[in-house]
Amino acid sequence: QVQLVESGGGFVQAWGSLRLSCVASGRTFSSDTMGWFRPAPGKEREFVAASTWSGGNKYNADSVKGRFTISRDNAKNTVYLQMNSLKPEDTAVYYCAGATSGSYSFGGSYHYWGQGTQVTVSS
């Protein structure tokens, strides 16, 4: 069982930056694919970004490509989401999640979720 705790959310103006952190425990962190999701209109979860355990393969949603960067520090059991050039439409609760199989972009592939951290971007 994986336990995930997010932090780093807050209030920021458009074009600003935030870095979210997610600390994992309870299972070998490096064995899991880690992803970030957020609620979106018409969706339970919108895929944002994901990284394999090694960090060698990273995936980004088209809506955040070039602006958001996912990274991992397995020695610290932590995954990060660096968010740059934030837009008001990025406002959401961001959730960290872990998976051992399945599609990296499908929320149902992730069995372990954090509590979420709120990001609010003003226009």
mmCIF file with all atom_site columns, C-alpha atoms in Angstrom:
data_model
loop_
_atom_site.group_PDB
_atom_site.id
_atom_site.type_symbol
_atom_site.label_atom_id
_atom_site.label_alt_id
_atom_site.label_comp_id
_atom_site.label_asym_id
_atom_site.label_entity_id
_atom_site.label_seq_id
_atom_site.pdbx_PDB_ins_code
_atom_site.Cartn_x
_atom_site.Cartn_y
_atom_site.Cartn_z
_atom_site.occupancy
_atom_site.B_iso_or_equiv
_atom_site.pdbx_formal_charge
_atom_site.auth_seq_id
_atom_site.auth_comp_id
_atom_site.auth_asym_id
_atom_site.auth_atom_id
_atom_site.pdbx_PDB_model_num
ATOM 1   C CA . GLN A 1 1   ? 0.000   0.000  0.000   1.00 0.00 ? 1   GLN A CA 1
ATOM 2   C CA . VAL A 1 2   ? 1.250   3.435  -0.972  1.00 0.00 ? 2   VAL A CA 1
ATOM 3   C CA . GLN A 1 3   ? 0.542   6.542  1.050   1.00 0.00 ? 3   GLN A CA 1
ATOM 4   C CA . LEU A 1 4   ? 0.866   9.878  -0.727  1.00 0.00 ? 4   LEU A CA 1
ATOM 5   C CA . VAL A 1 5   ? 0.947   13.372 0.736   1.00 0.00 ? 5   VAL A CA 1
ATOM 6   C CA . GLU A 1 6   ? 0.925   16.445 -1.512  1.00 0.00 ? 6   GLU A CA 1
ATOM 7   C CA . SER A 1 7   ? 2.032   19.968 -0.726  1.00 0.00 ? 7   SER A CA 1
ATOM 8   C CA . GLY A 1 8   ? 3.006   23.167 -2.493  1.00 0.00 ? 8   GLY A CA 1
ATOM 9   C CA . GLY A 1 9   ? -0.323  24.460 -3.713  1.00 0.00 ? 9   GLY A CA 1
ATOM 10  C CA . GLY A 1 10  ? -1.358  28.046 -3.248  1.00 0.00 ? 10  GLY A CA 1
ATOM 11  C CA . PHE A 1 11  ? -2.483  31.260 -4.864  1.00 0.00 ? 11  PHE A CA 1
ATOM 12  C CA . VAL A 1 12  ? -0.583  32.691 -7.815  1.00 0.00 ? 12  VAL A CA 1
ATOM 13  C CA . GLN A 1 13  ? -1.183  35.210 -10.567 1.00 0.00 ? 13  GLN A CA 1
ATOM 14  C CA . ALA A 1 14  ? -1.272  34.256 -14.221 1.00 0.00 ? 14  ALA A CA 1
ATOM 15  C CA . TRP A 1 15  ? 2.179   33.569 -15.673 1.00 0.00 ? 15  TRP A CA 1
ATOM 16  C CA . GLY A 1 16  ? 3.475   32.725 -12.233 1.00 0.00 ? 16  GLY A CA 1
ATOM 17  C CA . SER A 1 17  ? 4.973   29.441 -11.061 1.00 0.00 ? 17  SER A CA 1
ATOM 18  C CA . LEU A 1 18  ? 4.450   26.838 -8.376  1.00 0.00 ? 18  LEU A CA 1
ATOM 19  C CA . ARG A 1 19  ? 6.112   23.551 -7.534  1.00 0.00 ? 19  ARG A CA 1
ATOM 20  C CA . LEU A 1 20  ? 4.009   20.758 -6.115  1.00 0.00 ? 20  LEU A CA 1
ATOM 21  C CA . SER A 1 21  ? 5.536   17.946 -4.096  1.00 0.00 ? 21  SER A CA 1
ATOM 22  C CA . CYS A 1 22  ? 4.260   14.465 -3.326  1.00 0.00 ? 22  CYS A CA 1
ATOM 23  C CA . VAL A 1 23  ? 5.938   12.305 -0.711  1.00 0.00 ? 23  VAL A CA 1
ATOM 24  C CA . ALA A 1 24  ? 5.312   8.564  -0.909  1.00 0.00 ? 24  ALA A CA 1
ATOM 25  C CA . SER A 1 25  ? 5.636   5.857  1.706   1.00 0.00 ? 25  SER A CA 1
ATOM 26  C CA . GLY A 1 26  ? 4.476   2.293  2.372   1.00 0.00 ? 26  GLY A CA 1
ATOM 27  C CA . ARG A 1 27  ? 5.840   0.662  -0.777  1.00 0.00 ? 27  ARG A CA 1
ATOM 28  C CA . THR A 1 28  ? 8.916   0.802  -2.949  1.00 0.00 ? 28  THR A CA 1
ATOM 29  C CA . PHE A 1 29  ? 8.400   4.202  -4.497  1.00 0.00 ? 29  PHE A CA 1
ATOM 30  C CA . SER A 1 30  ? 10.695  3.615  -7.439  1.00 0.00 ? 30  SER A CA 1
ATOM 31  C CA . SER A 1 31  ? 8.608   0.645  -8.592  1.00 0.00 ? 31  SER A CA 1
ATOM 32  C CA . ASP A 1 32  ? 5.571   2.769  -9.367  1.00 0.00 ? 32  ASP A CA 1
ATOM 33  C CA . THR A 1 33  ? 4.501   5.015  -12.168 1.00 0.00 ? 33  THR A CA 1
ATOM 34  C CA . MET A 1 34  ? 3.565   8.330  -10.617 1.00 0.00 ? 34  MET A CA 1
ATOM 35  C CA . GLY A 1 35  ? 1.087   10.760 -12.093 1.00 0.00 ? 35  GLY A CA 1
ATOM 36  C CA . TRP A 1 36  ? -0.615  14.068 -11.502 1.00 0.00 ? 36  TRP A CA 1
ATOM 37  C CA . PHE A 1 37  ? -4.309  14.612 -12.173 1.00 0.00 ? 37  PHE A CA 1
ATOM 38  C CA . ARG A 1 38  ? -6.835  17.374 -11.750 1.00 0.00 ? 38  ARG A CA 1
ATOM 39  C CA . PRO A 1 39  ? -10.622 17.613 -12.086 1.00 0.00 ? 39  PRO A CA 1
ATOM 40  C CA . ALA A 1 40  ? -11.845 19.095 -15.350 1.00 0.00 ? 40  ALA A CA 1
ATOM 41  C CA . PRO A 1 41  ? -15.230 19.919 -16.883 1.00 0.00 ? 41  PRO A CA 1
ATOM 42  C CA . GLY A 1 42  ? -16.872 16.736 -18.076 1.00 0.00 ? 42  GLY A CA 1
ATOM 43  C CA . LYS A 1 43  ? -14.239 14.528 -16.502 1.00 0.00 ? 43  LYS A CA 1
ATOM 44  C CA . GLU A 1 44  ? -13.740 12.914 -13.151 1.00 0.00 ? 44  GLU A CA 1
ATOM 45  C CA . ARG A 1 45  ? -10.006 13.321 -13.611 1.00 0.00 ? 45  ARG A CA 1
ATOM 46  C CA . GLU A 1 46  ? -7.868  14.985 -16.214 1.00 0.00 ? 46  GLU A CA 1
ATOM 47  C CA . PHE A 1 47  ? -4.422  13.588 -16.826 1.00 0.00 ? 47  PHE A CA 1
ATOM 48  C CA . VAL A 1 48  ? -1.692  16.168 -16.326 1.00 0.00 ? 48  VAL A CA 1
ATOM 49  C CA . ALA A 1 49  ? 1.648   14.365 -16.258 1.00 0.00 ? 49  ALA A CA 1
ATOM 50  C CA . ALA A 1 50  ? 3.268   11.038 -15.369 1.00 0.00 ? 50  ALA A CA 1
ATOM 51  C CA . SER A 1 51  ? 6.692   9.531  -14.872 1.00 0.00 ? 51  SER A CA 1
ATOM 52  C CA . THR A 1 52  ? 7.951   5.955  -14.774 1.00 0.00 ? 52  THR A CA 1
ATOM 53  C CA . TRP A 1 53  ? 9.870   4.801  -11.731 1.00 0.00 ? 53  TRP A CA 1
ATOM 54  C CA . SER A 1 54  ? 13.221  5.566  -13.306 1.00 0.00 ? 54  SER A CA 1
ATOM 55  C CA . GLY A 1 55  ? 12.160  8.971  -14.529 1.00 0.00 ? 55  GLY A CA 1
ATOM 56  C CA . GLY A 1 56  ? 13.369  7.967  -17.966 1.00 0.00 ? 56  GLY A CA 1
ATOM 57  C CA . ASN A 1 57  ? 9.923   8.126  -19.514 1.00 0.00 ? 57  ASN A CA 1
ATOM 58  C CA . LYS A 1 58  ? 7.768   11.164 -18.898 1.00 0.00 ? 58  LYS A CA 1
ATOM 59  C CA . TYR A 1 59  ? 4.398   12.048 -20.332 1.00 0.00 ? 59  TYR A CA 1
ATOM 60  C CA . ASN A 1 60  ? 2.500   15.322 -20.434 1.00 0.00 ? 60  ASN A CA 1
ATOM 61  C CA . ALA A 1 61  ? -0.991  16.302 -21.403 1.00 0.00 ? 61  ALA A CA 1
ATOM 62  C CA . ASP A 1 62  ? -1.160  18.563 -24.438 1.00 0.00 ? 62  ASP A CA 1
ATOM 63  C CA . SER A 1 63  ? -2.727  21.300 -22.344 1.00 0.00 ? 63  SER A CA 1
ATOM 64  C CA . VAL A 1 64  ? 0.357   21.584 -20.132 1.00 0.00 ? 64  VAL A CA 1
ATOM 65  C CA . LYS A 1 65  ? 3.138   20.518 -22.480 1.00 0.00 ? 65  LYS A CA 1
ATOM 66  C CA . GLY A 1 66  ? 5.946   23.032 -22.416 1.00 0.00 ? 66  GLY A CA 1
ATOM 67  C CA . ARG A 1 67  ? 4.709   24.566 -19.173 1.00 0.00 ? 67  ARG A CA 1
ATOM 68  C CA . PHE A 1 68  ? 4.651   21.754 -16.605 1.00 0.00 ? 68  PHE A CA 1
ATOM 69  C CA . THR A 1 69  ? 7.485   19.369 -15.807 1.00 0.00 ? 69  THR A CA 1
ATOM 70  C CA . ILE A 1 70  ? 7.258   16.209 -13.734 1.00 0.00 ? 70  ILE A CA 1
ATOM 71  C CA . SER A 1 71  ? 10.327  14.873 -11.961 1.00 0.00 ? 71  SER A CA 1
ATOM 72  C CA . ARG A 1 72  ? 11.253  12.327 -9.301  1.00 0.00 ? 72  ARG A CA 1
ATOM 73  C CA . ASP A 1 73  ? 13.774  12.079 -6.542  1.00 0.00 ? 73  ASP A CA 1
ATOM 74  C CA . ASN A 1 74  ? 13.572  8.442  -5.546  1.00 0.00 ? 74  ASN A CA 1
ATOM 75  C CA . ALA A 1 75  ? 16.120  8.867  -2.771  1.00 0.00 ? 75  ALA A CA 1
ATOM 76  C CA . LYS A 1 76  ? 13.619  11.201 -1.127  1.00 0.00 ? 76  LYS A CA 1
ATOM 77  C CA . ASN A 1 77  ? 10.548  9.198  -2.201  1.00 0.00 ? 77  ASN A CA 1
ATOM 78  C CA . THR A 1 78  ? 9.221   12.360 -3.765  1.00 0.00 ? 78  THR A CA 1
ATOM 79  C CA . VAL A 1 79  ? 7.680   13.332 -7.080  1.00 0.00 ? 79  VAL A CA 1
ATOM 80  C CA . TYR A 1 80  ? 7.388   16.949 -8.172  1.00 0.00 ? 80  TYR A CA 1
ATOM 81  C CA . LEU A 1 81  ? 5.305   18.945 -10.579 1.00 0.00 ? 81  LEU A CA 1
ATOM 82  C CA . GLN A 1 82  ? 6.940   22.188 -11.627 1.00 0.00 ? 82  GLN A CA 1
ATOM 83  C CA . MET A 1 83  ? 4.256   24.463 -13.025 1.00 0.00 ? 83  MET A CA 1
ATOM 84  C CA . ASN A 1 84  ? 5.324   27.491 -15.034 1.00 0.00 ? 84  ASN A CA 1
ATOM 85  C CA . SER A 1 85  ? 3.368   30.023 -17.068 1.00 0.00 ? 85  SER A CA 1
ATOM 86  C CA . LEU A 1 86  ? 0.261   29.226 -15.091 1.00 0.00 ? 86  LEU A CA 1
ATOM 87  C CA . LYS A 1 87  ? -3.119  30.125 -16.534 1.00 0.00 ? 87  LYS A CA 1
ATOM 88  C CA . PRO A 1 88  ? -6.454  30.699 -14.795 1.00 0.00 ? 88  PRO A CA 1
ATOM 89  C CA . GLU A 1 89  ? -7.738  27.497 -16.383 1.00 0.00 ? 89  GLU A CA 1
ATOM 90  C CA . ASP A 1 90  ? -5.073  25.603 -14.448 1.00 0.00 ? 90  ASP A CA 1
ATOM 91  C CA . THR A 1 91  ? -6.983  26.356 -11.261 1.00 0.00 ? 91  THR A CA 1
ATOM 92  C CA . ALA A 1 92  ? -7.871  23.025 -9.684  1.00 0.00 ? 92  ALA A CA 1
ATOM 93  C CA . VAL A 1 93  ? -7.140  20.605 -6.912  1.00 0.00 ? 93  VAL A CA 1
ATOM 94  C CA . TYR A 1 94  ? -4.101  18.628 -8.015  1.00 0.00 ? 94  TYR A CA 1
ATOM 95  C CA . TYR A 1 95  ? -3.804  14.992 -7.021  1.00 0.00 ? 95  TYR A CA 1
ATOM 96  C CA . CYS A 1 96  ? -0.750  12.800 -6.917  1.00 0.00 ? 96  CYS A CA 1
ATOM 97  C CA . ALA A 1 97  ? -1.310  9.128  -7.741  1.00 0.00 ? 97  ALA A CA 1
ATOM 98  C CA . GLY A 1 98  ? 0.618   5.871  -8.058  1.00 0.00 ? 98  GLY A CA 1
ATOM 99  C CA . ALA A 1 99  ? 0.196   2.891  -10.357 1.00 0.00 ? 99  ALA A CA 1
ATOM 100 C CA . THR A 1 100 ? 2.001   -0.370 -11.099 1.00 0.00 ? 100 THR A CA 1
ATOM 101 C CA . SER A 1 101 ? 0.310   -1.156 -14.426 1.00 0.00 ? 101 SER A CA 1
ATOM 102 C CA . GLY A 1 102 ? -2.087  0.187  -17.018 1.00 0.00 ? 102 GLY A CA 1
ATOM 103 C CA . SER A 1 103 ? -2.227  3.336  -19.089 1.00 0.00 ? 103 SER A CA 1
ATOM 104 C CA . TYR A 1 104 ? -0.345  6.248  -17.598 1.00 0.00 ? 104 TYR A CA 1
ATOM 105 C CA . SER A 1 105 ? -3.035  8.681  -18.769 1.00 0.00 ? 105 SER A CA 1
ATOM 106 C CA . PHE A 1 106 ? -6.020  6.739  -17.407 1.00 0.00 ? 106 PHE A CA 1
ATOM 107 C CA . GLY A 1 107 ? -7.039  7.581  -13.880 1.00 0.00 ? 107 GLY A CA 1
ATOM 108 C CA . GLY A 1 108 ? -8.401  4.095  -13.331 1.00 0.00 ? 108 GLY A CA 1
ATOM 109 C CA . SER A 1 109 ? -4.881  2.711  -13.638 1.00 0.00 ? 109 SER A CA 1
ATOM 110 C CA . TYR A 1 110 ? -3.901  4.465  -10.430 1.00 0.00 ? 110 TYR A CA 1
ATOM 111 C CA . HIS A 1 111 ? -4.782  2.731  -7.193  1.00 0.00 ? 111 HIS A CA 1
ATOM 112 C CA . TYR A 1 112 ? -3.191  5.091  -4.704  1.00 0.00 ? 112 TYR A CA 1
ATOM 113 C CA . TRP A 1 113 ? -4.111  8.756  -4.425  1.00 0.00 ? 113 TRP A CA 1
ATOM 114 C CA . GLY A 1 114 ? -3.157  11.656 -2.249  1.00 0.00 ? 114 GLY A CA 1
ATOM 115 C CA . GLN A 1 115 ? -5.543  14.103 -0.630  1.00 0.00 ? 115 GLN A CA 1
ATOM 116 C CA . GLY A 1 116 ? -4.885  16.841 -3.178  1.00 0.00 ? 116 GLY A CA 1
ATOM 117 C CA . THR A 1 117 ? -3.484  20.346 -2.995  1.00 0.00 ? 117 THR A CA 1
ATOM 118 C CA . GLN A 1 118 ? -5.327  23.431 -4.194  1.00 0.00 ? 118 GLN A CA 1
ATOM 119 C CA . VAL A 1 119 ? -3.855  25.608 -6.929  1.00 0.00 ? 119 VAL A CA 1
ATOM 120 C CA . THR A 1 120 ? -5.597  28.896 -7.668  1.00 0.00 ? 120 THR A CA 1
ATOM 121 C CA . VAL A 1 121 ? -4.472  31.081 -10.567 1.00 0.00 ? 121 VAL A CA 1
ATOM 122 C CA . SER A 1 122 ? -5.893  34.581 -10.868 1.00 0.00 ? 122 SER A CA 1
ATOM 123 C CA . SER A 1 123 ? -6.328  36.406 -14.148 1.00 0.00 ? 123 SER A CA 1
#
